[in-house]
Each structure stands twice: as structure tokens, then as C-alpha cells.
Amino acid sequence: MQRTSSTAVSAAIGASLLALVVVASPVPVLQAQAGPDVQAAVDAAYAKYKGLKEGKNADYIPALAKVDPNLFGIAVVTADGKVYTAGDVKTEVSIQSISKVFTMAQVIQEQGLESIEKRIGVDATGARFNSIIAIEGVRSVVGTGAPEMNALVNPGAISSTSMVTGGSADAVWAKIIGFHNDAAGRPLTVLEDVYKSESDSNQRNQAIGALMFAYGYIKTDWKQAVDLYTRQCSIGVNAKDLAMMAATLAFGGTNPVTKKQVMDSAKVPGVLAVMATAGLYDDSGKWLYHTGLPAKSGVGGGIIAVSPGKFGIAVVSPPLDDAGNSVRAQKAMADISNALGGNPYALAKKN
Ligand code: GLN
């Protein structure tokens, strides 16, 4: 009915264009319907995976082994800033590798898209997140300092942390945490027990930092870069914080609740592209195949995913699969996104 009448109106006179827009615009109708649909999808995924016991907490960082494996929280944030949740969305876990996205984004925001592309690269390694062979592989194929890495695996992430400018470690840290705070829309704090635990056991990351310095990716103090990287990985976040951070990327770099423009919208697609190719490490292709969503996991059990223009989603559930990605988070997020038509490669569902 609406379509017929608006077509007739538009055919009549030029001034009717306004009427066409007003009459045919589906936005208010969709928004009114969005609430129950999103909540129903979140509730269904929570119920379906609540009892799933697959996977195992990370234990190479001793503090992570102690986190309650039953912790399970889901949050979705839509364009209007509404938050849909299920389960425990208050308990904080360490952000771990999800911080890599926001530190890379900080560098891109300040220094441009080329900065990361030229120094580190934007190519998947296809290897585990802390692979040293991946560093050697790139080097032996294309030479020292070749930008054939990415900022979402440890070598590239420690390098991107080293690129954050500042006159002192404190000044650099203020920028890193500031960017995370703005994306989350609240002041976050470091989980000191995790920071200490990882600092005491991060010799492998120190080796990676030293290699990246030796090969010319890191130009500043690599020990400081490894320490700040370890600190950023220890930032405490809950599922709601993570979903808000994902939503900030979903809505062109603007936090949908605080409305703060955290990053230029023109720079966001570059961030999402690296997430799509490397966000779930060597399982990134598999994830993308099923969801189409740029995403990022952390060994603390969180995963964020971004459906550009539609929603940001996050799940926290500590048990991980062999690639280091939360088992329940992947399953719950894929179900919810597919129920909401979140895959950017798919045609919009006709109702
Ligand atoms: N801090 C962790 C590490 O460097 C982060 C790894 C991850 O979340 N995949 O090993």
C-alpha cells in the first residue's frame, strides 16, 4: 500500500519527493522492531551455549588459568546506543589481544593509514599469534623490516605499541589507555594481577620484541614497547565494554552512547580490514567464511566483532580452542550475527 501510494505521489509533481521520503522511509519502523529481535537472538544464543564445556582457559599466563571458566556474557550495541545483554556482562577479564586493535587504531588515527602499512604491513601471517617462525619467514623471503606482517599478532602488535608517540612511557601509556577509554565510553583500569603475572612470564614476547627491533620494525626502546604492550593486554573489560568498543568501530569511529568521535570515519575501514584478515589468527579465514565479520579475539576469553553500520557485538567466555579463540564466543556471535543479518557480504534479508 505504502509503495503504491508513494509511487503515485512521486510521479505527480517534484514537490512530492519529500512526501516519498517521508512515506516510504523504513527507518522508524525498523527501529521499533529492532529491540525484541536483537534481544531474542541474544537470549537464544545464551540458552543454546550456556552448558557448552568445550575448550580450556589459557594457562601460559598463570593468572588466566584462575579465571572462572563458566563466566559467559553477551552484549550487542546497536546504532541508537541500545545495549542488549545476556549472562554476566559485569565481571571483567583482561582484554588481551583485543587491545591490539585499538592501539593500532590509535597509531592510524594519529599517523595515518600508511604508517602501519609501511612499517608493519597488513598481511595475514597464517601462523599462531606468537609465532617466531612467522617473523623469520617474512625476513627470509623479503628481507629485514619488510612490511609483510600485521598489527594483530604479537610481533606486529608490539611494534605498533612502539609507534605510539610520547615523551615518556607514561605519556605513551596515557594515549593508549585514553583511546581504549574513549572507545569503551568509560575509564578502564589495568588488572594488576594479570599485568604482574604476564610480566613475570612474558619472556617469549621479550624475545619477539628484541627480534622486531633487530629486524628494524621497532625503532624505539623495545623493552618499553613490550612492557606497555603487556600492560595494554591487562586492561580489564567486561562484555559490555567490549561490545561498546566494537560498536565504536561499527559506527564510523563514534561511540554510539557518548557520541565522542574517537577516530576519523575514513580510517575505520582500514582497521576493520586487518581485523577481517587476521583478527582470529590462523582461524581468521574460517571465522570470516561463516560470519563475514571483522573480529578480534583475546586469550582472556573475549571476542569482539563488527557489523558496519549495524551493530557491535562481544562475548566473554574464557575457554579457548587450539588457535586461542574462545569457543563459546565464536559460536554465540556467529548465531546472533546471522540471525540479525549482520554479514556485510550478504544481501539484506527481505522480511
Ligand atoms: N598478552 C597475550 C600475549 O602476548 C595476548 C595474546 C592473545 O590474546 N592472543 O601472549
mmCIF file of C-alpha atoms and ligand atoms in Angstrom:
data_model
loop_
_atom_site.group_PDB
_atom_site.id
_atom_site.type_symbol
_atom_site.label_atom_id
_atom_site.label_comp_id
_atom_site.label_asym_id
_atom_site.label_seq_id
_atom_site.Cartn_x
_atom_site.Cartn_y
_atom_site.Cartn_z
ATOM 1 C CA MET A 1 0.000 0.000 0.000
ATOM 2 C CA GLN A 2 2.685 2.448 1.006
ATOM 3 C CA ARG A 3 4.760 1.660 -2.040
ATOM 4 C CA THR A 4 1.804 2.153 -4.410
ATOM 5 C CA SER A 5 0.772 5.433 -2.912
ATOM 6 C CA SER A 6 4.301 6.798 -2.712
ATOM 7 C CA THR A 7 4.990 5.802 -6.312
ATOM 8 C CA ALA A 8 1.886 7.632 -7.397
ATOM 9 C CA VAL A 9 2.853 10.678 -5.409
ATOM 10 C CA SER A 10 6.379 10.758 -6.759
ATOM 11 C CA ALA A 11 5.097 10.561 -10.299
ATOM 12 C CA ALA A 12 2.868 13.544 -9.738
ATOM 13 C CA ILE A 13 4.957 16.648 -9.028
ATOM 14 C CA GLY A 14 8.511 17.487 -7.992
ATOM 15 C CA ALA A 15 7.482 18.643 -4.566
ATOM 16 C CA SER A 16 6.195 15.170 -3.834
ATOM 17 C CA LEU A 17 9.772 13.913 -3.478
ATOM 18 C CA LEU A 18 9.625 14.962 0.137
ATOM 19 C CA ALA A 19 6.424 13.016 0.609
ATOM 20 C CA LEU A 20 8.057 9.957 -0.951
ATOM 21 C CA VAL A 21 10.896 10.080 1.529
ATOM 22 C CA VAL A 22 8.585 10.606 4.477
ATOM 23 C CA VAL A 23 6.081 7.971 3.481
ATOM 24 C CA ALA A 24 8.496 5.286 2.280
ATOM 25 C CA SER A 25 11.315 5.711 4.772
ATOM 26 C CA PRO A 26 11.528 2.393 6.643
ATOM 27 C CA VAL A 27 13.844 3.628 9.408
ATOM 28 C CA PRO A 28 11.344 4.331 12.196
ATOM 29 C CA VAL A 29 9.552 1.031 11.594
ATOM 30 C CA LEU A 30 12.799 -0.992 11.672
ATOM 31 C CA GLN A 31 13.996 0.724 14.805
ATOM 32 C CA ALA A 32 10.746 -0.001 16.553
ATOM 33 C CA GLN A 33 11.103 -3.669 15.665
ATOM 34 C CA ALA A 34 14.841 -3.945 16.386
ATOM 35 C CA GLY A 35 14.577 -4.298 20.167
ATOM 36 C CA PRO A 36 12.768 -7.599 20.526
ATOM 37 C CA ASP A 37 14.611 -9.182 17.582
ATOM 38 C CA VAL A 38 18.060 -8.402 18.929
ATOM 39 C CA GLN A 39 17.195 -9.464 22.466
ATOM 40 C CA ALA A 40 15.610 -12.670 21.228
ATOM 41 C CA ALA A 41 18.736 -13.545 19.234
ATOM 42 C CA VAL A 42 20.979 -12.807 22.227
ATOM 43 C CA ASP A 43 18.788 -14.852 24.589
ATOM 44 C CA ALA A 44 18.627 -17.778 22.167
ATOM 45 C CA ALA A 45 22.417 -17.949 21.802
ATOM 46 C CA TYR A 46 22.902 -17.667 25.543
ATOM 47 C CA ALA A 47 20.496 -20.528 26.223
ATOM 48 C CA LYS A 48 21.983 -22.677 23.471
ATOM 49 C CA TYR A 49 25.621 -22.380 24.572
ATOM 50 C CA LYS A 50 25.345 -21.863 28.321
ATOM 51 C CA GLY A 51 26.062 -25.532 29.029
ATOM 52 C CA LEU A 52 28.826 -25.962 26.419
ATOM 53 C CA LYS A 53 32.022 -27.118 28.080
ATOM 54 C CA GLU A 54 34.480 -27.236 25.157
ATOM 55 C CA GLY A 55 37.859 -25.518 25.271
ATOM 56 C CA LYS A 56 40.306 -24.611 28.001
ATOM 57 C CA ASN A 57 41.424 -21.402 29.690
ATOM 58 C CA ALA A 58 44.802 -20.063 28.560
ATOM 59 C CA ASP A 59 47.397 -21.091 31.129
ATOM 60 C CA TYR A 60 50.686 -19.832 29.688
ATOM 61 C CA ILE A 61 49.851 -16.647 31.597
ATOM 62 C CA PRO A 62 49.258 -18.138 35.082
ATOM 63 C CA ALA A 63 46.611 -15.571 36.128
ATOM 64 C CA LEU A 64 44.383 -16.536 33.192
ATOM 65 C CA ALA A 65 44.178 -20.148 34.301
ATOM 66 C CA LYS A 66 42.483 -18.989 37.502
ATOM 67 C CA VAL A 67 39.592 -17.168 35.808
ATOM 68 C CA ASP A 68 36.189 -18.871 36.213
ATOM 69 C CA PRO A 69 35.652 -20.909 33.011
ATOM 70 C CA ASN A 70 31.874 -20.683 33.458
ATOM 71 C CA LEU A 71 31.874 -16.924 33.003
ATOM 72 C CA PHE A 72 29.670 -16.229 29.970
ATOM 73 C CA GLY A 73 28.391 -12.829 28.923
ATOM 74 C CA ILE A 74 26.990 -11.499 25.651
ATOM 75 C CA ALA A 75 26.424 -7.871 24.655
ATOM 76 C CA VAL A 76 25.237 -6.230 21.453
ATOM 77 C CA VAL A 77 25.182 -2.456 20.875
ATOM 78 C CA THR A 78 23.067 -1.032 18.060
ATOM 79 C CA ALA A 79 23.204 2.308 16.253
ATOM 80 C CA ASP A 80 20.891 4.018 18.725
ATOM 81 C CA GLY A 81 23.261 3.113 21.574
ATOM 82 C CA LYS A 82 20.933 0.455 22.959
ATOM 83 C CA VAL A 83 22.695 -2.405 24.724
ATOM 84 C CA TYR A 84 21.232 -5.922 24.599
ATOM 85 C CA THR A 85 22.763 -8.395 27.019
ATOM 86 C CA ALA A 86 22.598 -11.900 28.438
ATOM 87 C CA GLY A 87 24.588 -13.556 31.191
ATOM 88 C CA ASP A 88 27.406 -11.920 33.122
ATOM 89 C CA VAL A 89 28.281 -8.642 31.460
ATOM 90 C CA LYS A 90 29.786 -7.072 34.583
ATOM 91 C CA THR A 91 32.746 -9.298 35.523
ATOM 92 C CA GLU A 92 35.975 -8.027 33.999
ATOM 93 C CA VAL A 93 38.526 -10.146 32.205
ATOM 94 C CA SER A 94 41.793 -8.941 30.703
ATOM 95 C CA ILE A 95 41.328 -7.543 27.215
ATOM 96 C CA GLN A 96 44.496 -9.275 25.956
ATOM 97 C CA SER A 97 44.876 -9.229 22.178
ATOM 98 C CA ILE A 98 41.709 -7.231 21.577
ATOM 99 C CA SER A 99 43.801 -4.244 22.706
ATOM 100 C CA LYS A 100 45.916 -4.740 19.579
ATOM 101 C CA VAL A 101 43.048 -3.342 17.503
ATOM 102 C CA PHE A 102 42.765 -0.144 19.493
ATOM 103 C CA THR A 103 46.478 0.557 19.767
ATOM 104 C CA MET A 104 46.782 0.016 16.012
ATOM 105 C CA ALA A 105 43.779 2.316 15.567
ATOM 106 C CA GLN A 106 45.431 4.957 17.742
ATOM 107 C CA VAL A 107 48.530 4.893 15.542
ATOM 108 C CA ILE A 108 46.415 5.033 12.383
ATOM 109 C CA GLN A 109 44.383 7.917 13.768
ATOM 110 C CA GLU A 110 47.467 9.995 14.588
ATOM 111 C CA GLN A 111 49.852 8.947 11.853
ATOM 112 C CA GLY A 112 47.616 7.818 9.007
ATOM 113 C CA LEU A 113 46.749 4.521 7.378
ATOM 114 C CA GLU A 114 50.139 4.320 5.637
ATOM 115 C CA SER A 115 52.044 4.343 8.920
ATOM 116 C CA ILE A 116 51.032 0.831 9.903
ATOM 117 C CA GLU A 117 51.035 -0.407 6.317
ATOM 118 C CA LYS A 118 54.602 0.777 5.675
ATOM 119 C CA ARG A 119 56.197 -0.166 8.980
ATOM 120 C CA ILE A 120 54.437 -3.413 9.873
ATOM 121 C CA GLY A 121 52.252 -4.433 6.964
ATOM 122 C CA VAL A 122 48.633 -5.514 6.652
ATOM 123 C CA ASP A 123 49.041 -9.109 5.565
ATOM 124 C CA ALA A 124 47.998 -12.216 7.434
ATOM 125 C CA THR A 125 50.802 -14.443 8.679
ATOM 126 C CA GLY A 126 48.615 -17.540 8.742
ATOM 127 C CA ALA A 127 50.514 -18.501 11.883
ATOM 128 C CA ARG A 128 49.836 -18.547 15.620
ATOM 129 C CA PHE A 129 49.666 -15.185 17.375
ATOM 130 C CA ASN A 130 53.091 -15.516 18.983
ATOM 131 C CA SER A 131 54.849 -17.279 16.153
ATOM 132 C CA ILE A 132 58.569 -16.568 15.825
ATOM 133 C CA ILE A 133 58.798 -18.631 12.673
ATOM 134 C CA ALA A 134 56.397 -16.135 11.074
ATOM 135 C CA ILE A 135 58.913 -13.357 11.746
ATOM 136 C CA GLU A 136 61.742 -15.409 10.324
ATOM 137 C CA GLY A 137 59.623 -16.485 7.368
ATOM 138 C CA VAL A 138 58.894 -12.907 6.331
ATOM 139 C CA ARG A 139 62.515 -11.960 6.797
ATOM 140 C CA SER A 140 63.958 -14.782 4.773
ATOM 141 C CA VAL A 141 61.544 -14.199 1.909
ATOM 142 C CA VAL A 142 61.589 -10.422 1.623
ATOM 143 C CA GLY A 143 64.369 -9.094 3.814
ATOM 144 C CA THR A 144 64.806 -7.196 7.035
ATOM 145 C CA GLY A 145 61.940 -4.979 8.138
ATOM 146 C CA ALA A 146 59.694 -5.949 5.241
ATOM 147 C CA PRO A 147 56.110 -4.778 5.854
ATOM 148 C CA GLU A 148 54.550 -8.191 5.379
ATOM 149 C CA MET A 149 53.208 -8.632 8.932
ATOM 150 C CA ASN A 150 50.147 -7.317 10.679
ATOM 151 C CA ALA A 151 49.490 -5.465 13.914
ATOM 152 C CA LEU A 152 47.122 -8.103 15.319
ATOM 153 C CA VAL A 153 49.720 -10.788 16.020
ATOM 154 C CA ASN A 154 52.272 -10.277 18.772
ATOM 155 C CA PRO A 155 55.282 -9.205 16.673
ATOM 156 C CA GLY A 156 53.259 -6.567 14.799
ATOM 157 C CA ALA A 157 51.344 -5.554 17.917
ATOM 158 C CA ILE A 158 54.474 -4.947 19.976
ATOM 159 C CA SER A 159 55.757 -2.938 17.007
ATOM 160 C CA SER A 160 52.581 -0.862 16.790
ATOM 161 C CA THR A 161 52.743 -0.158 20.530
ATOM 162 C CA SER A 162 56.301 1.091 19.917
ATOM 163 C CA MET A 163 54.915 3.514 17.317
ATOM 164 C CA VAL A 164 52.639 5.368 19.760
ATOM 165 C CA THR A 165 54.376 8.698 20.251
ATOM 166 C CA GLY A 166 55.103 10.341 23.592
ATOM 167 C CA GLY A 167 57.998 11.845 25.518
ATOM 168 C CA SER A 168 57.918 9.191 28.238
ATOM 169 C CA ALA A 169 56.458 5.747 28.906
ATOM 170 C CA ASP A 170 53.715 7.444 30.948
ATOM 171 C CA ALA A 171 52.836 9.764 28.086
ATOM 172 C CA VAL A 172 52.620 6.842 25.666
ATOM 173 C CA TRP A 173 50.508 4.878 28.122
ATOM 174 C CA ALA A 174 48.139 7.827 28.610
ATOM 175 C CA LYS A 175 47.443 7.784 24.879
ATOM 176 C CA ILE A 176 46.938 4.027 24.743
ATOM 177 C CA ILE A 177 44.563 3.831 27.700
ATOM 178 C CA GLY A 178 42.869 7.062 26.597
ATOM 179 C CA PHE A 179 41.960 5.580 23.242
ATOM 180 C CA HIS A 180 40.597 2.427 24.880
ATOM 181 C CA ASN A 181 38.586 4.526 27.347
ATOM 182 C CA ASP A 182 37.070 6.630 24.591
ATOM 183 C CA ALA A 183 36.073 3.592 22.577
ATOM 184 C CA ALA A 184 34.532 1.917 25.643
ATOM 185 C CA GLY A 185 32.925 5.136 26.863
ATOM 186 C CA ARG A 186 34.216 4.807 30.409
ATOM 187 C CA PRO A 187 37.574 4.882 32.235
ATOM 188 C CA LEU A 188 39.124 1.415 32.237
ATOM 189 C CA THR A 189 41.774 0.151 34.645
ATOM 190 C CA VAL A 190 44.569 -2.381 34.480
ATOM 191 C CA LEU A 191 44.052 -5.732 36.238
ATOM 192 C CA GLU A 192 47.286 -5.579 38.199
ATOM 193 C CA ASP A 193 47.385 -9.299 38.998
ATOM 194 C CA VAL A 194 47.242 -10.128 35.297
ATOM 195 C CA TYR A 195 49.858 -7.487 34.474
ATOM 196 C CA LYS A 196 52.216 -8.901 37.091
ATOM 197 C CA SER A 197 51.582 -12.482 36.081
ATOM 198 C CA GLU A 198 52.218 -11.764 32.400
ATOM 199 C CA SER A 199 55.237 -9.547 33.135
ATOM 200 C CA ASP A 200 56.780 -12.421 35.080
ATOM 201 C CA SER A 201 56.153 -14.913 32.294
ATOM 202 C CA ASN A 202 56.476 -12.946 29.026
ATOM 203 C CA GLN A 203 59.991 -13.980 28.042
ATOM 204 C CA ARG A 204 58.715 -15.137 24.663
ATOM 205 C CA ASN A 205 57.243 -11.700 23.945
ATOM 206 C CA GLN A 206 60.528 -10.141 25.049
ATOM 207 C CA ALA A 207 62.290 -12.317 22.504
ATOM 208 C CA ILE A 208 59.778 -11.216 19.867
ATOM 209 C CA GLY A 209 60.337 -7.551 20.813
ATOM 210 C CA ALA A 210 64.095 -7.962 20.563
ATOM 211 C CA LEU A 211 63.795 -9.642 17.148
ATOM 212 C CA MET A 212 61.454 -6.966 15.834
ATOM 213 C CA PHE A 213 63.962 -4.351 16.954
ATOM 214 C CA ALA A 214 66.849 -6.249 15.391
ATOM 215 C CA TYR A 215 64.932 -6.506 12.114
ATOM 216 C CA GLY A 216 64.030 -2.810 12.019
ATOM 217 C CA TYR A 217 60.304 -2.881 12.759
ATOM 218 C CA ILE A 218 60.782 -1.312 16.187
ATOM 219 C CA LYS A 219 62.796 1.907 16.151
ATOM 220 C CA THR A 220 62.470 2.864 19.800
ATOM 221 C CA ASP A 221 63.116 1.128 23.148
ATOM 222 C CA TRP A 222 61.827 -2.422 22.549
ATOM 223 C CA LYS A 223 61.782 -3.274 26.256
ATOM 224 C CA GLN A 224 59.458 -0.344 26.916
ATOM 225 C CA ALA A 225 57.292 -1.445 23.993
ATOM 226 C CA VAL A 226 56.983 -4.986 25.387
ATOM 227 C CA ASP A 227 56.143 -3.642 28.837
ATOM 228 C CA LEU A 228 53.466 -1.249 27.547
ATOM 229 C CA TYR A 229 52.090 -3.986 25.327
ATOM 230 C CA THR A 230 51.842 -6.287 28.358
ATOM 231 C CA ARG A 231 50.092 -3.507 30.249
ATOM 232 C CA GLN A 232 47.577 -2.848 27.485
ATOM 233 C CA CYS A 233 46.801 -6.589 27.378
ATOM 234 C CA SER A 234 45.957 -6.423 31.114
ATOM 235 C CA ILE A 235 43.246 -3.763 30.786
ATOM 236 C CA GLY A 236 40.080 -5.022 32.498
ATOM 237 C CA VAL A 237 36.907 -5.131 30.391
ATOM 238 C CA ASN A 238 33.511 -6.789 30.591
ATOM 239 C CA ALA A 239 31.344 -7.942 27.698
ATOM 240 C CA LYS A 240 29.502 -4.634 27.634
ATOM 241 C CA ASP A 241 32.716 -2.598 27.390
ATOM 242 C CA LEU A 242 33.913 -4.785 24.556
ATOM 243 C CA ALA A 243 30.621 -4.509 22.671
ATOM 244 C CA MET A 244 30.774 -0.727 23.021
ATOM 245 C CA MET A 245 34.320 -0.723 21.655
ATOM 246 C CA ALA A 246 33.148 -2.870 18.736
ATOM 247 C CA ALA A 247 30.202 -0.527 18.213
ATOM 248 C CA THR A 248 32.524 2.468 18.063
ATOM 249 C CA LEU A 249 34.159 0.785 15.070
ATOM 250 C CA ALA A 250 30.766 -0.244 13.648
ATOM 251 C CA PHE A 251 29.566 3.360 13.612
ATOM 252 C CA GLY A 252 32.433 5.113 11.877
ATOM 253 C CA GLY A 253 34.646 5.653 14.906
ATOM 254 C CA THR A 254 31.997 7.402 17.001
ATOM 255 C CA ASN A 255 30.949 5.875 20.324
ATOM 256 C CA PRO A 256 27.170 5.461 19.925
ATOM 257 C CA VAL A 257 26.458 6.371 23.564
ATOM 258 C CA THR A 258 28.893 9.165 24.423
ATOM 259 C CA LYS A 259 28.855 10.350 20.771
ATOM 260 C CA LYS A 260 32.561 11.042 21.007
ATOM 261 C CA GLN A 261 34.373 10.799 17.675
ATOM 262 C CA VAL A 262 37.248 8.547 18.668
ATOM 263 C CA MET A 263 38.646 8.059 15.189
ATOM 264 C CA ASP A 264 38.064 9.559 11.735
ATOM 265 C CA SER A 265 35.437 7.541 9.938
ATOM 266 C CA ALA A 266 37.610 7.392 6.805
ATOM 267 C CA LYS A 267 40.261 5.473 8.751
ATOM 268 C CA VAL A 268 37.967 2.852 10.268
ATOM 269 C CA PRO A 269 37.730 0.581 7.180
ATOM 270 C CA GLY A 270 41.497 0.016 7.313
ATOM 271 C CA VAL A 271 41.217 -1.171 10.907
ATOM 272 C CA LEU A 272 38.337 -3.472 10.007
ATOM 273 C CA ALA A 273 40.263 -4.907 7.058
ATOM 274 C CA VAL A 274 43.138 -6.017 9.271
ATOM 275 C CA MET A 275 40.620 -7.491 11.727
ATOM 276 C CA ALA A 276 38.978 -9.422 8.888
ATOM 277 C CA THR A 277 42.253 -10.883 7.665
ATOM 278 C CA ALA A 278 43.988 -11.543 10.985
ATOM 279 C CA GLY A 279 41.634 -10.987 13.925
ATOM 280 C CA LEU A 280 41.290 -14.665 14.824
ATOM 281 C CA TYR A 281 44.889 -15.528 13.912
ATOM 282 C CA ASP A 282 45.256 -18.643 11.803
ATOM 283 C CA ASP A 283 41.498 -19.287 12.053
ATOM 284 C CA SER A 284 40.559 -15.887 10.619
ATOM 285 C CA GLY A 285 39.509 -17.333 7.277
ATOM 286 C CA LYS A 286 37.289 -19.927 8.878
ATOM 287 C CA TRP A 287 35.573 -17.286 11.018
ATOM 288 C CA LEU A 288 35.099 -14.922 8.070
ATOM 289 C CA TYR A 289 33.679 -17.740 5.968
ATOM 290 C CA HIS A 290 30.875 -18.263 8.466
ATOM 291 C CA THR A 291 30.147 -14.687 9.542
ATOM 292 C CA GLY A 292 31.748 -12.155 7.200
ATOM 293 C CA LEU A 293 32.531 -10.032 10.241
ATOM 294 C CA PRO A 294 35.776 -8.260 11.091
ATOM 295 C CA ALA A 295 36.569 -9.520 14.592
ATOM 296 C CA LYS A 296 39.284 -9.812 17.210
ATOM 297 C CA SER A 297 39.853 -12.328 19.939
ATOM 298 C CA GLY A 298 41.905 -12.269 23.123
ATOM 299 C CA VAL A 299 43.249 -15.117 25.244
ATOM 300 C CA GLY A 300 41.333 -13.677 28.207
ATOM 301 C CA GLY A 301 38.237 -15.162 26.540
ATOM 302 C CA GLY A 302 36.737 -12.100 24.882
ATOM 303 C CA ILE A 303 35.933 -11.653 21.206
ATOM 304 C CA ILE A 304 34.592 -8.528 19.518
ATOM 305 C CA ALA A 305 33.000 -8.395 16.084
ATOM 306 C CA VAL A 306 31.790 -5.520 13.963
ATOM 307 C CA SER A 307 28.870 -5.366 11.561
ATOM 308 C CA PRO A 308 29.499 -1.971 9.957
ATOM 309 C CA GLY A 309 26.532 0.361 10.352
ATOM 310 C CA LYS A 310 24.504 -2.302 12.154
ATOM 311 C CA PHE A 311 25.979 -3.367 15.485
ATOM 312 C CA GLY A 312 28.997 -4.126 17.623
ATOM 313 C CA ILE A 313 28.959 -7.434 19.474
ATOM 314 C CA ALA A 314 31.124 -9.033 22.132
ATOM 315 C CA VAL A 315 31.143 -12.237 24.114
ATOM 316 C CA VAL A 316 33.294 -13.145 27.098
ATOM 317 C CA SER A 317 33.866 -16.843 27.824
ATOM 318 C CA PRO A 318 37.395 -17.923 28.852
ATOM 319 C CA PRO A 319 37.767 -21.489 27.474
ATOM 320 C CA LEU A 320 39.700 -21.353 24.186
ATOM 321 C CA ASP A 321 40.186 -23.627 21.195
ATOM 322 C CA ASP A 322 43.580 -24.651 19.814
ATOM 323 C CA ALA A 323 44.008 -21.393 17.901
ATOM 324 C CA GLY A 324 43.477 -19.379 21.101
ATOM 325 C CA ASN A 325 39.931 -18.190 20.362
ATOM 326 C CA SER A 326 37.002 -18.505 22.792
ATOM 327 C CA VAL A 327 34.859 -21.462 21.788
ATOM 328 C CA ARG A 328 31.523 -20.227 23.107
ATOM 329 C CA ALA A 329 32.144 -16.682 21.924
ATOM 330 C CA GLN A 330 32.656 -17.785 18.338
ATOM 331 C CA LYS A 331 29.526 -19.920 18.316
ATOM 332 C CA ALA A 332 27.268 -17.423 20.076
ATOM 333 C CA MET A 333 28.421 -14.487 17.978
ATOM 334 C CA ALA A 334 28.026 -16.343 14.697
ATOM 335 C CA ASP A 335 24.465 -17.351 15.607
ATOM 336 C CA ILE A 336 23.467 -13.854 16.716
ATOM 337 C CA SER A 337 25.016 -12.102 13.762
ATOM 338 C CA ASN A 338 23.483 -14.483 11.279
ATOM 339 C CA ALA A 339 20.070 -14.100 12.954
ATOM 340 C CA LEU A 340 20.366 -10.323 12.646
ATOM 341 C CA GLY A 341 21.619 -10.305 9.052
ATOM 342 C CA GLY A 342 24.990 -8.965 10.186
ATOM 343 C CA ASN A 343 27.133 -10.410 7.386
ATOM 344 C CA PRO A 344 28.238 -7.462 5.225
ATOM 345 C CA TYR A 345 28.806 -9.745 2.251
ATOM 346 C CA ALA A 346 25.205 -10.971 2.258
ATOM 347 C CA LEU A 347 22.264 -9.228 0.627
ATOM 348 C CA ALA A 348 19.893 -7.684 3.157
ATOM 349 C CA LYS A 349 17.173 -10.111 4.197
ATOM 350 C CA LYS A 350 13.729 -9.340 2.822
ATOM 351 C CA ASN A 351 11.076 -9.569 5.502
HETATM 352 N N1 GLN B 1 49.116 -10.889 26.118
HETATM 353 C C1 GLN B 1 48.953 -12.043 25.305
HETATM 354 C C2 GLN B 1 50.269 -12.478 24.713
HETATM 355 O O1 GLN B 1 51.014 -11.656 24.329
HETATM 356 C C3 GLN B 1 47.950 -11.765 24.250
HETATM 357 C C4 GLN B 1 47.734 -12.931 23.321
HETATM 358 C C5 GLN B 1 46.337 -13.063 22.826
HETATM 359 O O2 GLN B 1 45.370 -12.583 23.390
HETATM 360 N N2 GLN B 1 46.210 -13.820 21.778
HETATM 361 O O3 GLN B 1 50.579 -13.614 24.603
#
